PDB file of C-alpha atoms in Angstrom:
ATOM      1  CA  MET C   1       0.000   0.000   0.000  1.00 54.00           C
ATOM      2  CA  GLU C   2       1.402   3.382  -1.031  1.00 77.00           C
ATOM      3  CA  ASN C   3       1.866   6.069   1.573  1.00 91.00           C
ATOM      4  CA  THR C   4      -0.236   9.204   1.300  1.00 97.00           C
ATOM      5  CA  TYR C   5       1.492  12.570   1.476  1.00 98.00           C
ATOM      6  CA  TYR C   6       0.159  16.099   1.253  1.00 98.00           C
ATOM      7  CA  ILE C   7       0.896  19.472  -0.292  1.00 98.00           C
ATOM      8  CA  SER C   8       1.032  21.770   2.712  1.00 96.00           C
ATOM      9  CA  ASN C   9       1.572  25.027   0.782  1.00 96.00           C
ATOM     10  CA  TYR C  10       2.205  26.188  -2.767  1.00 98.00           C
ATOM     11  CA  CYS C  11       3.148  29.436  -4.444  1.00 98.00           C
ATOM     12  CA  SER C  12       3.725  30.991  -7.838  1.00 98.00           C
ATOM     13  CA  ILE C  13       5.396  34.004  -9.432  1.00 98.00           C
ATOM     14  CA  LYS C  14       4.366  34.962 -12.943  1.00 97.00           C
ATOM     15  CA  ASN C  15       3.374  38.066 -14.907  1.00 96.00           C
ATOM     16  CA  GLY C  16       4.243  40.404 -12.058  1.00 97.00           C
ATOM     17  CA  LYS C  17       2.122  38.557  -9.512  1.00 97.00           C
ATOM     18  CA  ALA C  18       3.257  36.509  -6.525  1.00 98.00           C
ATOM     19  CA  SER C  19       0.608  34.200  -5.056  1.00 98.00           C
ATOM     20  CA  LEU C  20       0.512  31.914  -2.030  1.00 97.00           C
ATOM     21  CA  ASN C  21      -1.971  29.039  -1.886  1.00 97.00           C
ATOM     22  CA  GLY C  22      -3.900  30.565  -4.776  1.00 96.00           C
ATOM     23  CA  ASN C  23      -4.220  33.990  -3.175  1.00 96.00           C
ATOM     24  CA  SER C  24      -2.450  36.993  -4.673  1.00 96.00           C
ATOM     25  CA  GLN C  25       0.079  38.396  -2.196  1.00 96.00           C
ATOM     26  CA  ILE C  26       2.099  40.859  -4.265  1.00 97.00           C
ATOM     27  CA  THR C  27       1.381  42.557  -7.576  1.00 97.00           C
ATOM     28  CA  SER C  28       3.988  44.555  -9.463  1.00 96.00           C
ATOM     29  CA  SER C  29       3.162  47.022 -12.217  1.00 93.00           C
ATOM     30  CA  GLU C  30       6.649  46.544 -13.667  1.00 94.00           C
ATOM     31  CA  THR C  31       7.140  44.487 -16.819  1.00 91.00           C
ATOM     32  CA  GLU C  32      10.899  43.901 -16.782  1.00 95.00           C
ATOM     33  CA  ILE C  33      11.961  40.850 -14.780  1.00 96.00           C
ATOM     34  CA  PRO C  34      14.692  42.549 -12.681  1.00 95.00           C
ATOM     35  CA  LEU C  35      12.255  45.228 -11.527  1.00 97.00           C
ATOM     36  CA  VAL C  36       9.470  42.726 -10.815  1.00 98.00           C
ATOM     37  CA  LEU C  37      11.766  40.609  -8.663  1.00 98.00           C
ATOM     38  CA  LYS C  38      13.144  43.664  -6.891  1.00 97.00           C
ATOM     39  CA  ASN C  39       9.593  44.751  -6.033  1.00 98.00           C
ATOM     40  CA  ILE C  40       8.705  41.316  -4.665  1.00 98.00           C
ATOM     41  CA  TYR C  41      11.913  41.312  -2.614  1.00 98.00           C
ATOM     42  CA  LYS C  42      10.968  44.662  -1.080  1.00 97.00           C
ATOM     43  CA  GLU C  43       7.373  43.624  -0.416  1.00 97.00           C
ATOM     44  CA  LEU C  44       8.586  40.521   1.415  1.00 96.00           C
ATOM     45  CA  ASP C  45      10.594  42.881   3.626  1.00 95.00           C
ATOM     46  CA  LEU C  46      13.816  40.947   3.154  1.00 95.00           C
ATOM     47  CA  ASN C  47      17.305  41.952   4.189  1.00 94.00           C
ATOM     48  CA  TYR C  48      19.610  39.572   2.348  1.00 96.00           C
ATOM     49  CA  ARG C  49      22.395  41.370   0.512  1.00 94.00           C
ATOM     50  CA  LYS C  50      23.531  38.350  -1.467  1.00 95.00           C
ATOM     51  CA  PHE C  51      20.208  38.445  -3.318  1.00 97.00           C
ATOM     52  CA  PHE C  52      21.456  41.295  -5.494  1.00 95.00           C
ATOM     53  CA  LYS C  53      24.465  39.270  -6.668  1.00 94.00           C
ATOM     54  CA  MET C  54      22.325  36.368  -7.898  1.00 94.00           C
ATOM     55  CA  ASP C  55      21.339  35.710 -11.488  1.00 93.00           C
ATOM     56  CA  THR C  56      17.683  35.970 -12.493  1.00 94.00           C
ATOM     57  CA  LEU C  57      16.918  32.250 -12.146  1.00 96.00           C
ATOM     58  CA  SER C  58      18.330  32.186  -8.621  1.00 96.00           C
ATOM     59  CA  LYS C  59      16.453  35.339  -7.621  1.00 97.00           C
ATOM     60  CA  LEU C  60      13.181  33.875  -8.887  1.00 98.00           C
ATOM     61  CA  SER C  61      13.782  30.566  -7.099  1.00 98.00           C
ATOM     62  CA  PHE C  62      14.914  32.315  -3.923  1.00 98.00           C
ATOM     63  CA  LEU C  63      11.784  34.476  -3.710  1.00 98.00           C
ATOM     64  CA  ALA C  64       9.406  31.575  -4.332  1.00 98.00           C
ATOM     65  CA  ALA C  65      11.147  29.492  -1.662  1.00 97.00           C
ATOM     66  CA  GLU C  66      11.062  32.449   0.711  1.00 96.00           C
ATOM     67  CA  MET C  67       7.281  32.659   0.378  1.00 96.00           C
ATOM     68  CA  LEU C  68       6.951  29.005   1.378  1.00 95.00           C
ATOM     69  CA  LEU C  69       9.646  28.590   4.005  1.00 92.00           C
ATOM     70  CA  LYS C  70       9.696  32.074   5.549  1.00 82.00           C
ATOM     71  CA  THR C  71      12.957  31.821   7.424  1.00 53.00           C
ATOM     72  CA  PRO C  72      12.716  33.571  10.812  1.00 48.00           C
ATOM     73  CA  THR C  73      15.321  36.190  11.636  1.00 43.00           C
ATOM     74  CA  GLU C  74      16.244  34.478  14.881  1.00 41.00           C
ATOM     75  CA  ALA C  75      17.426  30.964  15.733  1.00 37.00           C
ATOM     76  CA  ILE C  76      16.712  29.099  12.498  1.00 45.00           C
ATOM     77  CA  GLU C  77      15.970  25.456  13.175  1.00 61.00           C
ATOM     78  CA  GLU C  78      17.393  22.987  10.698  1.00 67.00           C
ATOM     79  CA  ARG C  79      14.578  21.391   8.747  1.00 75.00           C
ATOM     80  CA  ASP C  80      14.976  18.104   6.938  1.00 92.00           C
ATOM     81  CA  ILE C  81      13.713  19.394   3.600  1.00 96.00           C
ATOM     82  CA  ALA C  82      14.903  18.044   0.251  1.00 97.00           C
ATOM     83  CA  VAL C  83      14.774  20.305  -2.812  1.00 98.00           C
ATOM     84  CA  VAL C  84      13.700  19.078  -6.263  1.00 98.00           C
ATOM     85  CA  LEU C  85      13.374  21.706  -8.988  1.00 98.00           C
ATOM     86  CA  SER C  86      13.017  21.637 -12.757  1.00 98.00           C
ATOM     87  CA  ASN C  87      12.678  23.765 -15.891  1.00 96.00           C
ATOM     88  CA  ASN C  88      13.186  23.633 -19.653  1.00 97.00           C
ATOM     89  CA  ALA C  89      15.665  26.477 -20.219  1.00 90.00           C
ATOM     90  CA  SER C  90      18.344  25.292 -17.786  1.00 88.00           C
ATOM     91  CA  SER C  91      20.614  28.303 -17.084  1.00 85.00           C
ATOM     92  CA  LEU C  92      20.283  29.608 -20.653  1.00 71.00           C
ATOM     93  CA  ASP C  93      19.485  33.164 -19.589  1.00 72.00           C
ATOM     94  CA  THR C  94      22.827  33.451 -17.783  1.00 73.00           C
ATOM     95  CA  ASP C  95      24.646  31.358 -20.395  1.00 67.00           C
ATOM     96  CA  ARG C  96      23.797  33.983 -23.005  1.00 76.00           C
ATOM     97  CA  LYS C  97      25.267  36.733 -20.837  1.00 75.00           C
ATOM     98  CA  HIS C  98      28.452  34.731 -20.336  1.00 64.00           C
ATOM     99  CA  GLN C  99      28.727  33.957 -24.058  1.00 80.00           C
ATOM    100  CA  LYS C 100      28.329  37.634 -24.890  1.00 73.00           C
ATOM    101  CA  SER C 101      31.234  38.497 -22.593  1.00 74.00           C
ATOM    102  CA  ILE C 102      33.615  36.121 -24.406  1.00 76.00           C
ATOM    103  CA  ALA C 103      32.334  36.331 -27.993  1.00 73.00           C
ATOM    104  CA  ASP C 104      34.310  39.445 -28.940  1.00 72.00           C
ATOM    105  CA  SER C 105      38.031  38.661 -28.897  1.00 71.00           C
ATOM    106  CA  THR C 106      38.849  42.379 -28.872  1.00 73.00           C
ATOM    107  CA  ASN C 107      36.718  42.940 -25.791  1.00 70.00           C
ATOM    108  CA  TYR C 108      37.189  39.649 -23.970  1.00 70.00           C
ATOM    109  CA  TYR C 109      36.066  40.116 -20.390  1.00 66.00           C
ATOM    110  CA  PRO C 110      34.313  37.103 -18.809  1.00 71.00           C
ATOM    111  CA  SER C 111      32.850  37.832 -15.398  1.00 72.00           C
ATOM    112  CA  PRO C 112      33.345  35.244 -12.631  1.00 69.00           C
ATOM    113  CA  ALA C 113      30.189  36.647 -10.998  1.00 69.00           C
ATOM    114  CA  VAL C 114      28.223  35.624 -14.113  1.00 69.00           C
ATOM    115  CA  PHE C 115      30.064  32.383 -14.843  1.00 66.00           C
ATOM    116  CA  VAL C 116      29.313  30.940 -11.392  1.00 70.00           C
ATOM    117  CA  TYR C 117      25.600  30.880 -12.290  1.00 70.00           C
ATOM    118  CA  THR C 118      25.978  28.950 -15.567  1.00 68.00           C
ATOM    119  CA  LEU C 119      24.535  25.833 -13.937  1.00 80.00           C
ATOM    120  CA  PRO C 120      20.809  25.685 -13.079  1.00 86.00           C
ATOM    121  CA  ASN C 121      21.297  23.864  -9.783  1.00 89.00           C
ATOM    122  CA  ILE C 122      23.115  26.883  -8.325  1.00 94.00           C
ATOM    123  CA  CYS C 123      19.666  28.289  -7.524  1.00 96.00           C
ATOM    124  CA  ILE C 124      19.106  25.310  -5.222  1.00 96.00           C
ATOM    125  CA  GLY C 125      22.353  26.137  -3.465  1.00 95.00           C
ATOM    126  CA  GLU C 126      21.123  29.668  -2.796  1.00 96.00           C
ATOM    127  CA  ILE C 127      17.915  28.311  -1.246  1.00 96.00           C
ATOM    128  CA  CYS C 128      19.787  25.781   0.874  1.00 94.00           C
ATOM    129  CA  ILE C 129      22.242  28.386   2.169  1.00 94.00           C
ATOM    130  CA  ARG C 130      19.445  30.770   3.088  1.00 93.00           C
ATOM    131  CA  HIS C 131      17.295  28.166   4.853  1.00 92.00           C
ATOM    132  CA  ARG C 132      20.071  25.889   6.111  1.00 91.00           C
ATOM    133  CA  LEU C 133      18.875  22.818   4.261  1.00 92.00           C
ATOM    134  CA  TYR C 134      21.253  19.859   4.174  1.00 91.00           C
ATOM    135  CA  SER C 135      19.097  17.103   2.679  1.00 93.00           C
ATOM    136  CA  GLU C 136      18.920  15.709  -0.868  1.00 95.00           C
ATOM    137  CA  ASN C 137      18.622  18.073  -3.825  1.00 97.00           C
ATOM    138  CA  SER C 138      18.255  17.666  -7.582  1.00 98.00           C
ATOM    139  CA  PHE C 139      17.547  19.818 -10.633  1.00 97.00           C
ATOM    140  CA  PHE C 140      15.953  18.303 -13.753  1.00 98.00           C
ATOM    141  CA  ILE C 141      15.569  19.640 -17.288  1.00 97.00           C
ATOM    142  CA  PHE C 142      12.357  18.688 -19.121  1.00 97.00           C
ATOM    143  CA  ASP C 143      10.730  19.833 -22.351  1.00 97.00           C
ATOM    144  CA  ASP C 144       7.607  20.661 -20.362  1.00 97.00           C
ATOM    145  CA  PHE C 145       6.445  20.717 -16.759  1.00 98.00           C
ATOM    146  CA  SER C 146       6.290  17.147 -15.442  1.00 98.00           C
ATOM    147  CA  GLY C 147       4.062  16.722 -12.414  1.00 98.00           C
ATOM    148  CA  GLU C 148       4.445  12.963 -12.688  1.00 98.00           C
ATOM    149  CA  HIS C 149       8.223  13.054 -12.290  1.00 98.00           C
ATOM    150  CA  LEU C 150       8.076  15.486  -9.372  1.00 99.00           C
ATOM    151  CA  PHE C 151       5.442  13.320  -7.690  1.00 98.00           C
ATOM    152  CA  ASP C 152       7.480  10.129  -8.074  1.00 98.00           C
ATOM    153  CA  TYR C 153      10.736  11.688  -6.928  1.00 98.00           C
ATOM    154  CA  ALA C 154       9.295  13.489  -3.899  1.00 98.00           C
ATOM    155  CA  SER C 155       7.328  10.426  -2.797  1.00 98.00           C
ATOM    156  CA  SER C 156      10.449   8.287  -3.073  1.00 98.00           C
ATOM    157  CA  LEU C 157      12.525  10.685  -0.966  1.00 98.00           C
ATOM    158  CA  ILE C 158       9.995  10.698   1.865  1.00 98.00           C
ATOM    159  CA  SER C 159       9.110   6.998   1.770  1.00 97.00           C
ATOM    160  CA  SER C 160      12.811   6.046   1.816  1.00 96.00           C
ATOM    161  CA  LYS C 161      13.265   8.392   4.801  1.00 96.00           C
ATOM    162  CA  LYS C 162      15.843  10.525   3.010  1.00 96.00           C
ATOM    163  CA  SER C 163      13.861  13.607   4.008  1.00 96.00           C
ATOM    164  CA  ASN C 164      10.776  14.566   5.985  1.00 95.00           C
ATOM    165  CA  GLU C 165       9.581  17.175   3.504  1.00 96.00           C
ATOM    166  CA  VAL C 166      10.323  18.051  -0.117  1.00 98.00           C
ATOM    167  CA  LEU C 167      10.319  21.475  -1.727  1.00 98.00           C
ATOM    168  CA  CYS C 168       9.350  20.812  -5.342  1.00 99.00           C
ATOM    169  CA  GLY C 169       8.801  23.020  -8.320  1.00 98.00           C
ATOM    170  CA  TRP C 170       9.337  24.505 -11.741  1.00 99.00           C
ATOM    171  CA  VAL C 171      11.400  27.690 -12.090  1.00 98.00           C
ATOM    172  CA  ASN C 172      12.045  28.892 -15.609  1.00 96.00           C
ATOM    173  CA  VAL C 173      13.656  32.008 -17.087  1.00 96.00           C
ATOM    174  CA  ASP C 174      14.190  32.549 -20.807  1.00 94.00           C
ATOM    175  CA  GLU C 175      14.788  36.151 -21.853  1.00 87.00           C
ATOM    176  CA  GLU C 176      11.643  38.075 -20.811  1.00 90.00           C
ATOM    177  CA  ASN C 177       9.616  34.956 -20.033  1.00 94.00           C
ATOM    178  CA  TYR C 178       9.611  33.702 -16.472  1.00 97.00           C
ATOM    179  CA  GLU C 179       7.527  31.598 -14.118  1.00 98.00           C
ATOM    180  CA  ALA C 180       7.950  29.923 -10.770  1.00 98.00           C
ATOM    181  CA  PHE C 181       5.725  27.299  -9.204  1.00 99.00           C
ATOM    182  CA  MET C 182       6.758  25.680  -5.933  1.00 99.00           C
ATOM    183  CA  TYR C 183       5.045  23.515  -3.366  1.00 98.00           C
ATOM    184  CA  LEU C 184       5.992  21.771  -0.140  1.00 97.00           C
ATOM    185  CA  VAL C 185       5.268  18.062   0.264  1.00 98.00           C
ATOM    186  CA  SER C 186       4.821  16.736   3.787  1.00 96.00           C
ATOM    187  CA  THR C 187       3.508  13.767   5.736  1.00 96.00           C
ATOM    188  CA  GLU C 188       1.327  16.137   7.751  1.00 94.00           C
ATOM    189  CA  LYS C 189      -2.272  15.917   6.618  1.00 96.00           C
ATOM    190  CA  SER C 190      -3.706  18.935   4.792  1.00 95.00           C
ATOM    191  CA  LYS C 191      -6.479  19.752   2.334  1.00 96.00           C
ATOM    192  CA  ILE C 192      -4.485  18.945  -0.801  1.00 98.00           C
ATOM    193  CA  GLU C 193      -3.351  15.375  -1.324  1.00 98.00           C
ATOM    194  CA  HIS C 194      -0.001  14.905  -3.020  1.00 98.00           C
ATOM    195  CA  THR C 195      -0.955  13.343  -6.359  1.00 98.00           C
ATOM    196  CA  THR C 196       0.111  13.935  -9.956  1.00 98.00           C
ATOM    197  CA  LYS C 197      -3.385  15.172 -10.744  1.00 98.00           C
ATOM    198  CA  GLU C 198      -3.305  17.788  -7.979  1.00 98.00           C
ATOM    199  CA  ILE C 199       0.223  18.922  -8.870  1.00 99.00           C
ATOM    200  CA  ASN C 200      -0.775  19.447 -12.502  1.00 98.00           C
ATOM    201  CA  ARG C 201      -3.978  21.209 -11.471  1.00 98.00           C
ATOM    202  CA  LEU C 202      -2.115  23.685  -9.277  1.00 98.00           C
ATOM    203  CA  TYR C 203       0.442  24.339 -12.013  1.00 98.00           C
ATOM    204  CA  GLN C 204      -2.294  24.979 -14.573  1.00 95.00           C
ATOM    205  CA  GLU C 205      -3.701  27.692 -12.301  1.00 90.00           C
ATOM    206  CA  LEU C 206      -0.628  29.856 -12.970  1.00 85.00           C
TER     207      LEU C 206
END
């Protein structure tokens, strides 16, 4: 008999709107991604200087995770939370910036600050540092959002006792297009059962 797990909370960031559990929390009138993310950062009343050094994918992932995990400013307790994220553009947005910096041999100036973000899983590292997460983590590249894969992987992590909770999601940035959808899977009973059908339904609400 398969174990039953639950989606305790979920959030999304898309088209200038940040929502938590289906309810709009922050709306930005800006259209450019950097300004949208900066507005959300301010509205969340954060004070995390490293945020401004991150690439766009990491900023988007960081803000979505912040909405779900809400790290307290005092005495952070270590939580056994695995992180499983996915997208279809990998780190392409940052890769383009890096390529541009090395394409012209007469103006060759690659930036280490850009190069360090030319792997998509770096965004997971930023989340783990912020929230002190030391459990399993993985980043997958798919053609399209795959609720089935996220369901299988998260369920396996909890059932095998590799983690108590799993932060799952889809965070994608490609030029001016961006979207983040994250949810927290737990053994604690809640209104939303952790199933592929429910995961896909929540994603389609974006």
